[in-house]
Structures are given as structure tokens and as C-alpha cells.
Short mmCIF file of C-alpha atoms in Angstrom, two decimals:
data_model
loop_
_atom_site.label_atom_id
_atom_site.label_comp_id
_atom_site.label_asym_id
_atom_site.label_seq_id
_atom_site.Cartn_x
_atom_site.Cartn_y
_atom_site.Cartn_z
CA UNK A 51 146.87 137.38 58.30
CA UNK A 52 143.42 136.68 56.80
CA UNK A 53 142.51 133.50 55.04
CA UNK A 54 142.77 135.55 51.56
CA UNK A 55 146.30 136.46 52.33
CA UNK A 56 147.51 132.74 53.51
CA UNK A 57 145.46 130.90 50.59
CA UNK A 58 143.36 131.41 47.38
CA UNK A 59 140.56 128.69 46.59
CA UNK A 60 140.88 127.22 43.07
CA UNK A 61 138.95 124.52 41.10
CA UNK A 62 135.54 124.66 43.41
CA UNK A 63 132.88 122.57 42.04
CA UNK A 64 130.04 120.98 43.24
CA UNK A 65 130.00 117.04 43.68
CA UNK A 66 126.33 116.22 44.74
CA UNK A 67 123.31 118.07 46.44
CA UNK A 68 120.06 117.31 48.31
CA UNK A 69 117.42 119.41 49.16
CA UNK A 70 116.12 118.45 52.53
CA UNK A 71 113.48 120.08 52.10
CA UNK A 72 112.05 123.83 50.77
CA UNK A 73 114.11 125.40 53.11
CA UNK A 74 117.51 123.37 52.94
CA UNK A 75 120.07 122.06 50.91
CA UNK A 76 123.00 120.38 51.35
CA UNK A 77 126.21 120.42 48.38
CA UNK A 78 128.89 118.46 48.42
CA UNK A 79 131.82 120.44 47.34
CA UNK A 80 135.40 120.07 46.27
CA UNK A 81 138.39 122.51 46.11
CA UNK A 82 141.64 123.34 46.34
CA UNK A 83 143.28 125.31 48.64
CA UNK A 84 146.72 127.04 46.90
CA UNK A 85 149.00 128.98 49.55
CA UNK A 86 150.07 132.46 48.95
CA UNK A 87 152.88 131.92 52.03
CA UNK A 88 154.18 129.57 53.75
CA UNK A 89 153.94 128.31 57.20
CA UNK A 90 157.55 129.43 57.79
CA UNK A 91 157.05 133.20 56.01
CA UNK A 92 153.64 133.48 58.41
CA UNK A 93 156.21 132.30 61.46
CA UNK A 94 159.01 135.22 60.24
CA UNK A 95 156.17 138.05 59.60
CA UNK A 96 154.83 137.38 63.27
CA UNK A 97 158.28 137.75 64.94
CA UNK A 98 158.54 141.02 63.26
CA UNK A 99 155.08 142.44 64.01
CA UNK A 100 155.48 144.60 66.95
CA UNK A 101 153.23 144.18 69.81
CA UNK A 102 153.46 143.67 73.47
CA UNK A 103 153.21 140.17 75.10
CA UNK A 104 149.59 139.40 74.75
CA UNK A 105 150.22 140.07 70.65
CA UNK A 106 152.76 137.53 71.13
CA UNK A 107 151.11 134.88 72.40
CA UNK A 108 147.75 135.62 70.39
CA UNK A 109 149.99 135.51 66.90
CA UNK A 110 151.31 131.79 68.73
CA UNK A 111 148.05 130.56 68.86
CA UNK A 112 147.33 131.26 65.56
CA UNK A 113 150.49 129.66 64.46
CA UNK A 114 149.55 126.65 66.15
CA UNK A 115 146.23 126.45 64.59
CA UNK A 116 147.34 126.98 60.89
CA UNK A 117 149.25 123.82 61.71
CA UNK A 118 147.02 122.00 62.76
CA UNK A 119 144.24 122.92 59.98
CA UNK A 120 146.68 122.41 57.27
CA UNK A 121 150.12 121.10 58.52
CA UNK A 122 153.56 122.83 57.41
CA UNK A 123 152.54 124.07 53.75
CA UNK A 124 154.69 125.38 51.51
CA UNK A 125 153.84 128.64 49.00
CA UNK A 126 152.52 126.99 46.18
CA UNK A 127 151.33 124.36 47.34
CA UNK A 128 147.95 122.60 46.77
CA UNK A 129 145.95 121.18 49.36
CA UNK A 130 142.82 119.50 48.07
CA UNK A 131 139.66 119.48 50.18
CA UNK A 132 136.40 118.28 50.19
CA UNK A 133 133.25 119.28 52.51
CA UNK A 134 129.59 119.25 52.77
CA UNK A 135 128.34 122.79 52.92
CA UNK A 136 124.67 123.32 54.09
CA UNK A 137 122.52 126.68 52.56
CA UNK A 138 118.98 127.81 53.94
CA UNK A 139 116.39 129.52 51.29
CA UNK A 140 115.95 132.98 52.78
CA UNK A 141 113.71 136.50 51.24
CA UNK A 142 116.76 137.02 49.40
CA UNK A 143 118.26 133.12 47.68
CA UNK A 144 120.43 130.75 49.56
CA UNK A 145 122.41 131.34 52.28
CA UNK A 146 125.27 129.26 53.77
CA UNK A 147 124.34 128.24 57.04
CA UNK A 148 127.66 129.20 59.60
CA UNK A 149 128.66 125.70 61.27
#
């Protein structure tokens, strides 16, 4: 499962911004996070995914982390987040910088 599949992002907007300097800037951003499935359909599709025992365990972990990111969601539901995203001004506009 990619994040596309698990969730859509709705209602982005940007709160605030400050440009560090030429080369930086920093946005405050809010969103919401709306599942397409939920923890328990994820759960079901990996017990029916064949694979041998490292798949297993690998589709586990993943499990676990979900969780842990976003607790037991629901399809449907909406999980509003806030962050502080930081770009860099490269040859070709700004570029999130990968935390």
C-alpha cells in the first residue's frame, strides 16, 4: 500500500511563512488527511497477499507503523494535521527539503 492508496490530502493551506534567507523558506501548513481504508481492511489485504515469511513480517512492520503514525482509523475518516515544511530556492523554483 502507498500513501495515495491509504489516504488522500484535502483542505491544504498555508498558515504562515518565513524566508530565512534567499535560499530558504519555511511554511507552516495545515491539512487533512481523509482515509481511503481502514486500518482493519489494510490488516485483511496483508493476510491475503501471498508471500513467504520475510513478506510476512515486512507487511507487520508496516502495520505497526500505520498505527503508530495515525492510530486505528477508520475509512472516512479525517485526521487533521499541521507541520512546518521547509523549501530551498534551486535553478529550477522551490524545492521541499526531505527531513
Amino acid at each position: 500500500n502507498t500513501p495515495q492508496s491509504i489516504f488522500n490530502i484535502e483542505n491544504f493551506r498555508k498558515i504562515d511563512g518565513l524566508q530565512q534567507d534567499a535560499q530558504h523558506y519555511s511554511a507552516d501548513v495545515s491539512y487533512d488527511l481523509v482515509f481511503n481504508k481502514s486500518l482493519q481492511d489494510i490488516a485483511e489485504q496483508a493476510q491475503q497477499t501471498p508471500g513467504g515469511a520475510l513478506d510476512k513480517l515486512g507487511a507487520g512492520m508496516n502495520l505497526v507503523s500505520l498505527s503508530l503514525l495515525y492510530g486505528d482509523f477508520k475509512a472516512g475518516e479525517r485526521l487533521p494535521r499541521q507541520q512546518t515544511l521547509n523549501l530551498v530556492k534551486t535553478e529550477n523554483g522551490w524545492r521541499l527539503v526531505k527531513e
